[in-house]
């Protein structure tokens, strides 16, 4: 039952120690406030990192080639390694059981695209159906490139939303014809991409069509695969690394490249990068927790100290209470209530201030690696209750000492 007179008494007692109580409460409130802000920003960093990986599949292995820098088996350095359909097929056949999605691409960086009187330069990519999932391309209308398009080398195109906005000027692009280097392609789909304008400023066409219209025969520029994820993340990373290494070695074997030539064949494993970055984010979060909890502990120590001072100043009062028959537990309860009052009031104040600041400032923060800093309210309120519990423990020591004071000793105290 709520005892209003008892809480008024507690407030009056704490008011006699205004400066000490204020400083202790400020320490506790600042501890919770700092912890909430740090947790909010650690979540913002996590959101920012995740948004970077959302641009492409996290478990992606990308392959592209360059020029050899070492002689090998009688071949001179300076050779350009040209990937071909047969290279892709060899990799796919060897690791097919481990791959979820796969694609091979041929890319033109500055393709002139025209529709009626509008034109622009965009990246044109010959690709395969699985690339939609590898690149996390979301089809807004129509469809993506399919296997029938590749088998029949159809002149169809899937355009990015930026291309639609730039050259169609509000018209529905589906089933309209665009000219790519003067060649007609029918638009069959429009896609959106988490990467924004950079990714949406491109056009996908079937890989077989790109090889024919750009006179590339069997040539491809790069290929990409996604590895099936294991239930255990560490196991998935280990498997992905092994496959990435195997892919690199297989391509070097096919194209007669020195095993230690680092420039000729390049393989990028995003899952390995994700593991490193997520580990860094976890470390940052742990450091933030450490700093925040350290600040809270300082406040708890302050609560214990002020309770010791209050007990000292109220020694005679405690003696009188015991002389009149007050039980030790009532003395302990009296001191504990004061400790709980300070920690709860200060903790809730710091919590509300921290959450309010995040709510006000959070939506304004939109950088590449910090997005929507926020804190889980359940975690925050649980922290406050733990703080109150810790405050009660901090107050128990002086409360226990007060309960042990003999009335005759307490009454003699000066």
mmCIF file with all atom_site columns, C-alpha atoms in Angstrom, residues 307-332 334-335 395-414:
data_model
loop_
_atom_site.group_PDB
_atom_site.id
_atom_site.type_symbol
_atom_site.label_atom_id
_atom_site.label_alt_id
_atom_site.label_comp_id
_atom_site.label_asym_id
_atom_site.label_entity_id
_atom_site.label_seq_id
_atom_site.pdbx_PDB_ins_code
_atom_site.Cartn_x
_atom_site.Cartn_y
_atom_site.Cartn_z
_atom_site.occupancy
_atom_site.B_iso_or_equiv
_atom_site.pdbx_formal_charge
_atom_site.auth_seq_id
_atom_site.auth_comp_id
_atom_site.auth_asym_id
_atom_site.auth_atom_id
_atom_site.pdbx_PDB_model_num
ATOM 1  C CA . UNK A 1 307 ? 23.003 6.849  2.569  1.00 0.00 ? 307 UNK A CA 1
ATOM 2  C CA . UNK A 1 308 ? 25.991 6.538  4.920  1.00 0.00 ? 308 UNK A CA 1
ATOM 3  C CA . UNK A 1 309 ? 25.896 10.301 5.496  1.00 0.00 ? 309 UNK A CA 1
ATOM 4  C CA . UNK A 1 310 ? 22.136 10.265 6.076  1.00 0.00 ? 310 UNK A CA 1
ATOM 5  C CA . UNK A 1 311 ? 22.462 7.409  8.581  1.00 0.00 ? 311 UNK A CA 1
ATOM 6  C CA . UNK A 1 312 ? 25.206 9.323  10.380 1.00 0.00 ? 312 UNK A CA 1
ATOM 7  C CA . UNK A 1 313 ? 23.114 12.477 10.601 1.00 0.00 ? 313 UNK A CA 1
ATOM 8  C CA . UNK A 1 314 ? 20.027 10.546 11.753 1.00 0.00 ? 314 UNK A CA 1
ATOM 9  C CA . UNK A 1 315 ? 21.761 8.411  14.376 1.00 0.00 ? 315 UNK A CA 1
ATOM 10 C CA . UNK A 1 316 ? 19.858 9.995  17.276 1.00 0.00 ? 316 UNK A CA 1
ATOM 11 C CA . UNK A 1 317 ? 16.542 9.658  15.467 1.00 0.00 ? 317 UNK A CA 1
ATOM 12 C CA . UNK A 1 318 ? 17.291 5.975  14.826 1.00 0.00 ? 318 UNK A CA 1
ATOM 13 C CA . UNK A 1 319 ? 18.170 5.524  18.494 1.00 0.00 ? 319 UNK A CA 1
ATOM 14 C CA . UNK A 1 320 ? 14.866 7.093  19.581 1.00 0.00 ? 320 UNK A CA 1
ATOM 15 C CA . UNK A 1 321 ? 12.933 4.873  17.135 1.00 0.00 ? 321 UNK A CA 1
ATOM 16 C CA . UNK A 1 322 ? 14.646 1.764  18.510 1.00 0.00 ? 322 UNK A CA 1
ATOM 17 C CA . UNK A 1 323 ? 14.100 2.905  22.104 1.00 0.00 ? 323 UNK A CA 1
ATOM 18 C CA . UNK A 1 324 ? 10.393 3.236  21.321 1.00 0.00 ? 324 UNK A CA 1
ATOM 19 C CA . UNK A 1 325 ? 10.334 -0.343 20.030 1.00 0.00 ? 325 UNK A CA 1
ATOM 20 C CA . UNK A 1 326 ? 11.118 -0.033 16.313 1.00 0.00 ? 326 UNK A CA 1
ATOM 21 C CA . UNK A 1 327 ? 12.180 -3.362 14.858 1.00 0.00 ? 327 UNK A CA 1
ATOM 22 C CA . UNK A 1 328 ? 15.527 -3.667 13.000 1.00 0.00 ? 328 UNK A CA 1
ATOM 23 C CA . UNK A 1 329 ? 13.657 -4.447 9.757  1.00 0.00 ? 329 UNK A CA 1
ATOM 24 C CA . UNK A 1 330 ? 11.706 -1.203 9.998  1.00 0.00 ? 330 UNK A CA 1
ATOM 25 C CA . UNK A 1 331 ? 14.993 0.725  10.299 1.00 0.00 ? 331 UNK A CA 1
ATOM 26 C CA . UNK A 1 332 ? 16.418 -1.174 7.301  1.00 0.00 ? 332 UNK A CA 1
ATOM 27 C CA . UNK A 1 334 ? 13.355 3.206  6.174  1.00 0.00 ? 334 UNK A CA 1
ATOM 28 C CA . UNK A 1 335 ? 16.902 3.614  4.768  1.00 0.00 ? 335 UNK A CA 1
ATOM 29 C CA . UNK A 1 395 ? 21.679 1.316  0.547  1.00 0.00 ? 395 UNK A CA 1
ATOM 30 C CA . UNK A 1 396 ? 21.487 -1.989 2.404  1.00 0.00 ? 396 UNK A CA 1
ATOM 31 C CA . UNK A 1 397 ? 24.969 -1.713 3.946  1.00 0.00 ? 397 UNK A CA 1
ATOM 32 C CA . UNK A 1 398 ? 24.292 1.607  5.741  1.00 0.00 ? 398 UNK A CA 1
ATOM 33 C CA . UNK A 1 399 ? 20.754 0.375  6.507  1.00 0.00 ? 399 UNK A CA 1
ATOM 34 C CA . UNK A 1 400 ? 22.119 -2.784 8.135  1.00 0.00 ? 400 UNK A CA 1
ATOM 35 C CA . UNK A 1 401 ? 24.593 -0.720 10.155 1.00 0.00 ? 401 UNK A CA 1
ATOM 36 C CA . UNK A 1 402 ? 21.770 1.533  11.299 1.00 0.00 ? 402 UNK A CA 1
ATOM 37 C CA . UNK A 1 403 ? 19.700 -1.465 12.384 1.00 0.00 ? 403 UNK A CA 1
ATOM 38 C CA . UNK A 1 404 ? 22.634 -2.747 14.500 1.00 0.00 ? 404 UNK A CA 1
ATOM 39 C CA . UNK A 1 405 ? 23.069 0.514  16.437 1.00 0.00 ? 405 UNK A CA 1
ATOM 40 C CA . UNK A 1 406 ? 22.189 0.163  20.114 1.00 0.00 ? 406 UNK A CA 1
ATOM 41 C CA . UNK A 1 407 ? 19.719 2.792  21.346 1.00 0.00 ? 407 UNK A CA 1
ATOM 42 C CA . UNK A 1 408 ? 21.989 3.962  24.198 1.00 0.00 ? 408 UNK A CA 1
ATOM 43 C CA . UNK A 1 409 ? 24.921 4.457  21.779 1.00 0.00 ? 409 UNK A CA 1
ATOM 44 C CA . UNK A 1 410 ? 22.752 6.237  19.245 1.00 0.00 ? 410 UNK A CA 1
ATOM 45 C CA . UNK A 1 411 ? 21.360 8.654  21.838 1.00 0.00 ? 411 UNK A CA 1
ATOM 46 C CA . UNK A 1 412 ? 24.868 9.622  22.969 1.00 0.00 ? 412 UNK A CA 1
ATOM 47 C CA . UNK A 1 413 ? 25.954 10.452 19.404 1.00 0.00 ? 413 UNK A CA 1
ATOM 48 C CA . UNK A 1 414 ? 26.965 14.066 18.831 1.00 0.00 ? 414 UNK A CA 1
#
